[in-house]
Short mmCIF file of C-alpha atoms and ligand atoms in Angstrom, two decimals:
data_model
loop_
_atom_site.label_atom_id
_atom_site.label_comp_id
_atom_site.label_asym_id
_atom_site.label_seq_id
_atom_site.Cartn_x
_atom_site.Cartn_y
_atom_site.Cartn_z
CA LEU A 234 -62.07 40.34 -20.72
CA PHE A 235 -63.74 37.10 -21.54
CA GLY A 236 -60.27 35.41 -22.17
CA TYR A 237 -60.70 34.23 -18.52
CA VAL A 238 -63.55 33.92 -16.62
CA GLY A 239 -62.39 32.03 -13.57
CA ILE A 240 -65.13 29.26 -13.30
CA GLU A 241 -63.49 28.33 -10.30
CA ALA A 242 -65.70 31.70 -8.26
CA VAL A 243 -68.96 30.43 -10.37
CA LEU A 244 -68.10 26.91 -9.12
CA GLU A 245 -68.33 28.18 -5.50
CA GLN A 246 -70.93 30.25 -5.98
CA MET A 247 -73.24 27.33 -6.92
CA LYS A 248 -71.82 25.37 -4.00
CA VAL A 249 -72.91 27.95 -1.60
CA LYS A 250 -76.42 28.14 -3.35
CA THR A 251 -76.46 24.51 -2.66
CA MET A 252 -75.59 24.52 0.44
CA LYS A 253 -77.66 27.54 1.82
CA MET A 254 -80.96 25.63 0.16
CA GLY A 255 -80.18 22.33 0.78
CA PHE A 256 -82.24 19.81 -1.27
CA GLU A 257 -84.09 16.97 -0.87
CA PHE A 258 -85.06 13.47 -2.12
CA ASN A 259 -88.10 10.95 -2.09
CA ILE A 260 -88.03 7.51 -2.22
CA MET A 261 -90.71 5.01 -2.38
CA VAL A 262 -90.93 1.52 -1.46
CA VAL A 263 -93.45 -1.01 -3.41
CA GLY A 264 -94.66 -4.55 -3.26
CA GLN A 265 -96.38 -7.61 -1.90
CA SER A 266 -96.47 -7.71 1.82
CA GLY A 267 -93.80 -9.40 3.64
CA LEU A 268 -91.12 -9.15 1.40
CA GLY A 269 -88.91 -6.78 3.86
CA LYS A 270 -90.22 -3.73 2.34
CA SER A 271 -90.24 -1.59 5.72
CA THR A 272 -87.08 -3.58 6.75
CA MET A 273 -85.61 -2.25 3.97
CA VAL A 274 -86.20 1.39 5.33
CA ASN A 275 -84.63 0.99 8.35
CA THR A 276 -81.76 -0.89 6.38
CA LEU A 277 -81.03 2.28 4.56
CA PHE A 278 -81.31 4.86 7.26
CA LYS A 279 -79.44 2.74 9.44
CA SER A 280 -76.65 2.04 6.92
CA LYS A 281 -74.19 4.63 6.31
CA VAL A 282 -76.24 7.13 5.24
CA SER A 283 -76.46 8.36 8.80
CA ARG A 284 -75.27 6.12 11.32
CA LYS A 285 -76.63 8.80 13.41
CA ALA A 286 -79.59 7.30 13.27
CA SER A 287 -78.99 3.79 14.78
CA GLN A 288 -79.11 2.90 18.53
CA PRO A 289 -78.26 0.08 19.37
CA GLY A 290 -80.07 -2.07 22.27
CA GLN A 291 -83.62 -0.01 21.24
CA GLU A 292 -84.58 -2.32 18.33
CA GLU A 293 -87.84 -2.75 17.41
CA ARG A 294 -90.07 -5.32 16.21
CA ILE A 295 -91.74 -3.91 12.52
CA PRO A 296 -95.46 -3.71 12.88
CA LYS A 297 -97.30 -4.91 10.21
CA THR A 298 -97.72 -1.26 7.24
CA VAL A 299 -101.26 -0.95 6.38
CA GLN A 300 -101.44 2.55 4.87
CA LEU A 301 -98.80 4.86 3.62
CA GLN A 302 -96.02 6.47 5.68
CA SER A 303 -93.00 8.56 4.84
CA VAL A 304 -90.11 9.29 7.18
CA THR A 305 -87.37 11.70 6.79
CA HIS A 306 -84.20 12.22 8.20
CA VAL A 307 -82.31 15.21 7.45
CA ILE A 308 -78.84 14.55 7.10
CA GLU A 309 -76.06 16.58 7.16
CA GLU A 310 -72.38 16.21 5.69
CA LYS A 311 -69.86 18.74 4.87
CA GLY A 312 -72.59 21.65 5.45
CA VAL A 313 -75.05 20.84 3.10
CA LYS A 314 -78.49 19.00 4.25
CA MET A 315 -80.01 16.53 2.74
CA LYS A 316 -83.94 15.50 3.58
CA LEU A 317 -84.28 12.66 2.99
CA THR A 318 -87.80 10.92 3.11
CA VAL A 319 -88.45 7.21 2.06
CA THR A 320 -92.70 6.16 1.76
CA ASP A 321 -93.61 2.83 2.58
CA THR A 322 -96.29 1.27 1.66
CA PRO A 323 -98.05 -1.19 2.76
CA GLY A 324 -97.97 -4.64 0.90
CA PHE A 325 -100.72 -5.32 -1.90
CA GLY A 326 -101.48 -8.89 -3.96
CA ASP A 327 -102.88 -9.96 -0.66
CA GLN A 328 -106.16 -10.06 -2.05
CA ILE A 329 -107.72 -13.17 -3.85
CA ASN A 330 -108.78 -10.04 -6.38
CA ASN A 331 -105.48 -7.83 -7.37
CA GLU A 332 -107.70 -5.63 -9.75
CA ASN A 333 -105.91 -2.26 -9.46
CA CYS A 334 -104.27 -3.07 -6.40
CA TRP A 335 -101.43 -0.18 -7.71
CA ASP A 336 -104.84 2.27 -7.81
CA PRO A 337 -103.81 4.11 -4.70
CA ILE A 338 -99.53 4.00 -5.09
CA ILE A 339 -100.44 5.09 -8.64
CA LYS A 340 -102.30 8.18 -7.00
CA TYR A 341 -99.97 8.84 -4.56
CA ILE A 342 -97.35 9.84 -7.07
CA ASN A 343 -100.06 12.03 -8.96
CA GLU A 344 -100.67 13.80 -6.10
CA GLN A 345 -97.13 14.81 -5.54
CA TYR A 346 -96.96 16.10 -8.81
CA GLU A 347 -100.08 17.46 -8.74
CA ARG A 348 -99.23 19.36 -5.63
CA TYR A 349 -95.98 20.85 -7.26
CA LEU A 350 -97.34 22.06 -10.08
CA ARG A 351 -99.63 24.33 -8.19
CA GLU A 352 -97.01 25.81 -6.73
CA GLU A 353 -95.32 25.92 -10.03
CA ILE A 354 -98.52 28.22 -11.78
CA LEU A 355 -99.21 30.56 -8.50
CA ILE A 356 -98.69 33.92 -9.59
CA THR A 357 -96.26 34.44 -6.73
CA ARG A 358 -94.33 31.55 -6.58
CA LYS A 359 -91.98 30.53 -3.67
CA ARG A 360 -88.47 30.58 -4.30
CA LYS A 361 -87.59 27.10 -3.24
CA ILE A 362 -90.71 25.04 -4.05
CA PRO A 363 -90.95 22.17 -1.73
CA ASP A 364 -90.53 19.25 -3.37
CA SER A 365 -92.18 15.49 -2.57
CA ARG A 366 -92.45 14.31 -5.51
CA VAL A 367 -91.27 10.07 -5.60
CA HIS A 368 -87.89 10.48 -7.23
CA GLY A 369 -87.05 6.54 -7.05
CA CYS A 370 -89.86 3.70 -6.45
CA VAL A 371 -88.21 0.48 -5.65
CA TYR A 372 -90.06 -2.82 -6.57
CA PHE A 373 -89.78 -6.14 -4.32
CA ILE A 374 -89.73 -8.65 -6.42
CA PRO A 375 -89.93 -11.98 -4.28
CA PRO A 376 -87.02 -14.02 -4.63
CA THR A 377 -89.45 -17.84 -6.20
CA GLY A 378 -86.28 -18.02 -8.63
CA HIS A 379 -88.61 -18.72 -11.53
CA TRP A 380 -90.16 -16.37 -13.18
CA LEU A 381 -92.11 -12.70 -12.91
CA ARG A 382 -96.00 -13.06 -12.00
CA PRO A 383 -98.25 -11.42 -14.20
CA LEU A 384 -98.79 -9.07 -11.15
CA ASP A 385 -95.09 -7.79 -11.15
CA LEU A 386 -94.78 -7.21 -14.44
CA GLU A 387 -98.18 -4.92 -14.90
CA PHE A 388 -97.35 -3.54 -11.84
CA MET A 389 -94.30 -2.33 -13.33
CA ARG A 390 -95.29 -1.69 -16.67
CA ARG A 391 -97.48 0.72 -14.85
CA LEU A 392 -95.11 2.32 -12.33
CA SER A 393 -92.25 3.09 -15.10
CA LYS A 394 -94.50 5.33 -17.28
CA ILE A 395 -94.72 8.22 -14.26
CA VAL A 396 -91.80 7.17 -11.94
CA ASN A 397 -88.34 6.01 -12.11
CA VAL A 398 -88.50 2.31 -11.17
CA VAL A 399 -85.22 0.42 -9.55
CA PRO A 400 -86.17 -3.82 -9.28
CA VAL A 401 -84.83 -5.60 -6.51
CA ILE A 402 -84.49 -9.02 -6.16
CA ALA A 403 -86.03 -9.43 -2.30
CA LYS A 404 -84.68 -11.46 0.11
CA ALA A 405 -81.92 -12.76 -1.65
CA ASP A 406 -80.56 -14.75 1.08
CA THR A 407 -82.91 -17.13 0.36
CA LEU A 408 -81.44 -18.13 -2.65
CA THR A 409 -78.29 -19.32 -3.99
CA LEU A 410 -75.55 -17.21 -5.89
CA GLU A 411 -76.59 -19.19 -8.76
CA GLU A 412 -80.44 -18.87 -8.26
CA ARG A 413 -79.69 -15.47 -8.15
CA GLU A 414 -77.83 -14.89 -11.44
CA GLU A 415 -80.82 -17.39 -12.78
CA PHE A 416 -83.74 -15.05 -11.82
CA LYS A 417 -81.65 -12.04 -12.35
CA GLN A 418 -80.55 -13.16 -16.14
CA ARG A 419 -84.83 -14.33 -16.67
CA ILE A 420 -86.16 -10.54 -15.09
CA GLN A 421 -83.84 -8.76 -17.52
CA ARG A 422 -85.52 -10.93 -20.54
CA ASP A 423 -88.77 -10.43 -19.18
CA LEU A 424 -88.36 -7.38 -18.95
CA LYS A 425 -87.03 -6.50 -22.24
CA ALA A 426 -89.62 -8.54 -23.98
CA HIS A 427 -92.56 -6.69 -22.42
CA ALA A 428 -90.84 -3.47 -23.31
CA ILE A 429 -90.88 -1.95 -19.64
CA SER A 430 -88.68 0.74 -19.31
CA VAL A 431 -86.82 0.28 -15.24
CA TYR A 432 -83.60 2.34 -14.29
CA PRO A 433 -81.81 4.06 -15.71
CA GLN A 434 -83.45 4.31 -18.74
CA GLU A 435 -81.45 3.29 -21.94
CA ASP A 436 -83.49 6.50 -23.40
CA PHE A 437 -81.73 9.05 -21.37
CA ASP A 438 -78.64 7.69 -21.56
CA GLU A 439 -76.54 11.43 -22.30
CA ASP A 440 -73.52 10.77 -23.76
CA PRO A 441 -71.14 7.78 -24.41
CA ASP A 442 -69.67 8.02 -20.67
CA ASP A 443 -73.02 7.93 -19.35
CA ARG A 444 -74.14 4.96 -21.87
CA LEU A 445 -70.84 2.99 -20.54
CA LEU A 446 -71.75 3.43 -16.81
CA ASN A 447 -74.71 2.73 -16.82
CA ASP A 448 -74.90 -0.82 -19.03
CA ARG A 449 -72.94 -1.73 -16.19
CA ILE A 450 -75.62 -1.03 -13.62
CA ARG A 451 -78.54 -2.33 -16.40
CA GLU A 452 -76.30 -6.06 -16.07
CA LYS A 453 -76.51 -5.80 -12.51
CA ILE A 454 -80.13 -5.06 -12.14
CA PRO A 455 -82.38 -6.39 -10.28
CA PHE A 456 -79.85 -6.03 -7.21
CA ALA A 457 -80.51 -8.99 -5.00
CA VAL A 458 -80.80 -7.32 -1.83
CA VAL A 459 -80.87 -9.04 1.50
CA GLY A 460 -82.69 -6.36 4.71
CA ALA A 461 -81.82 -5.92 8.48
CA ASP A 462 -82.37 -3.28 11.46
CA GLN A 463 -80.02 -5.28 13.75
CA GLU A 464 -76.28 -4.50 14.54
CA HIS A 465 -74.07 -7.63 15.41
CA GLN A 466 -70.34 -7.99 16.72
CA VAL A 467 -68.51 -9.23 13.89
CA ASN A 468 -64.82 -8.91 14.51
CA GLY A 469 -64.91 -6.41 16.99
CA LYS A 470 -66.91 -4.49 14.98
CA ARG A 471 -70.41 -3.75 14.73
CA VAL A 472 -72.17 -4.35 11.63
CA LEU A 473 -76.16 -4.79 9.93
CA GLY A 474 -77.48 -7.82 9.67
CA ARG A 475 -79.08 -11.06 10.13
CA LYS A 476 -78.02 -13.54 11.81
CA THR A 477 -78.59 -17.42 11.22
CA LYS A 478 -77.90 -20.52 12.25
CA TRP A 479 -75.07 -20.47 9.91
CA GLY A 480 -73.58 -17.37 10.48
CA ILE A 481 -74.55 -13.44 10.13
CA ILE A 482 -75.06 -12.05 6.13
CA GLU A 483 -73.84 -8.42 6.52
CA VAL A 484 -76.33 -6.85 4.47
CA GLU A 485 -73.26 -3.30 3.99
CA ASN A 486 -70.90 -6.35 2.77
CA PRO A 487 -71.03 -6.24 -0.98
CA ALA A 488 -69.42 -10.38 -0.97
CA HIS A 489 -72.94 -10.82 0.92
CA CYS A 490 -75.94 -9.18 -0.78
CA GLU A 491 -75.89 -6.40 -3.28
CA PHE A 492 -77.55 -3.47 -0.68
CA PRO A 493 -74.56 -1.64 -0.82
CA MET A 494 -75.31 -1.18 -4.87
CA LEU A 495 -79.23 -0.28 -3.96
CA ARG A 496 -77.67 2.13 -1.47
CA ASP A 497 -75.22 4.11 -3.62
CA LEU A 498 -77.24 3.72 -6.73
CA LEU A 499 -79.88 5.52 -5.02
CA ILE A 500 -78.37 8.06 -2.75
CA ARG A 501 -75.03 8.87 -3.98
CA SER A 502 -74.20 7.81 -7.34
CA HIS A 503 -77.37 8.54 -9.60
CA LEU A 504 -79.29 10.74 -6.83
CA GLN A 505 -79.28 13.41 -9.28
CA ASP A 506 -79.92 12.08 -12.10
CA LEU A 507 -83.20 10.32 -10.40
CA LYS A 508 -83.61 14.17 -9.43
CA ASP A 509 -83.30 15.03 -13.25
CA ILE A 510 -85.19 12.30 -14.46
CA THR A 511 -87.95 12.95 -12.67
CA HIS A 512 -88.52 16.61 -12.61
CA ASN A 513 -87.68 16.73 -16.85
CA VAL A 514 -89.37 13.70 -18.26
CA HIS A 515 -91.53 12.20 -15.68
CA TYR A 516 -92.98 15.57 -13.81
CA GLU A 517 -93.02 17.15 -17.66
CA SER A 518 -95.34 14.50 -18.74
CA TYR A 519 -97.92 14.75 -15.73
CA ARG A 520 -97.60 18.40 -16.44
CA VAL A 521 -98.15 18.70 -20.15
CA ARG A 522 -101.35 16.25 -19.73
CA ARG A 523 -102.77 18.37 -17.03
CA LEU A 524 -102.62 21.78 -18.63
CA ASN A 525 -103.75 19.49 -22.01
CA GLU A 526 -106.70 19.00 -20.41
CA SER A 527 -107.74 22.16 -18.18
CA ASN A 528 -107.80 23.79 -21.98
CA ARG A 529 -109.86 21.36 -23.06
P1 GDP B 77 -93.08 -5.81 4.46
O1 GDP B 77 -94.19 -6.06 4.79
O2 GDP B 77 -92.25 -5.74 2.92
O3 GDP B 77 -92.81 -4.47 4.90
O4 GDP B 77 -91.85 -7.15 5.32
P2 GDP B 77 -91.47 -6.87 6.54
O5 GDP B 77 -90.19 -5.84 6.34
O6 GDP B 77 -92.51 -6.55 7.65
O7 GDP B 77 -90.86 -7.63 6.77
C1 GDP B 77 -91.30 -9.17 6.69
C2 GDP B 77 -90.29 -10.39 7.40
O8 GDP B 77 -89.34 -11.03 6.63
C3 GDP B 77 -90.21 -10.06 9.00
O9 GDP B 77 -89.65 -10.91 9.96
C4 GDP B 77 -88.56 -9.53 8.16
O10 GDP B 77 -87.24 -9.73 9.54
C5 GDP B 77 -88.00 -10.62 6.90
N1 GDP B 77 -87.25 -10.42 6.24
C6 GDP B 77 -87.14 -8.52 5.96
N2 GDP B 77 -85.92 -8.57 5.39
C7 GDP B 77 -85.50 -9.79 4.79
C8 GDP B 77 -84.22 -10.63 4.08
O11 GDP B 77 -83.75 -9.87 3.28
N3 GDP B 77 -84.21 -11.61 4.56
C9 GDP B 77 -84.55 -12.66 4.80
N4 GDP B 77 -84.96 -13.76 5.04
N5 GDP B 77 -85.87 -12.00 5.60
C10 GDP B 77 -86.38 -10.64 5.94
MG1 MG B 78 -94.17 -3.16 6.00
#
């Protein structure tokens, strides 16, 4: 009877279930103001994630972000619905005293865990709990080309304890290729020296194959990204890019910057892993902490 299970039939059921349920994926962008966070949110939505969203000729200037603000797009591909939400945050570090400037961000992240927890402990739970938890937090590092500022280190240290942090070098077009590479190495050393564990965390590699794949990504982190929300004509094709006196920097061209790597990591290759780690590690430690508190 059990000689042949017919695994294809099981896989098909799983597929149909995912198609029916769809899934939610939430990203947040964090960093000092003026580093291109809001532009990057638009870049993500306008890039190949969802070509539909872009309407040429309807560009608007991005206003300064003054509060936490979420944008949601439902992307449908091959019958599967993905609800992608990106939360934009106002810049911090603009004050003379930046003490506790991370508080609003950390509060927001914890509030989403709390929401989920409240649904989960109800006696009659929803079949599918709405998920607003932040699965990936993109941290923008200013392109100084020197080293990480104490503020960046402290912020990332705190964030990395509660969320998957994906650091990027902002506005990488302001650095030469050599400067980008040197800065990247330096940041990797700084993060290691301060025991800050950014995504993909070495501790959570599941097997040697995982390790191999993730090692390759870790070498490239932080990605040197460029954002743009304008389209230009290049060789008869419309491309997202920044027009300069010297030419167009194409954000989706891997020869120009590492935005494609960031997008692929978040939305393609590591989407499920980001969700799993959020649920099994970050949310789990929030849950344990909270339930311990209320038992005291
Ligand atoms: P935010 O404060 O972090 O949200 O930054 P914005 O997205 O509002 O961008 C601030 C300014 O930087 C705008 O004038 C953008 O056009 C510009 N900008 C955004 N991304 C880039 C980039 O990758 N390279 C360069 N050179 N400028 C950028
Ligand atoms: Mg902004």
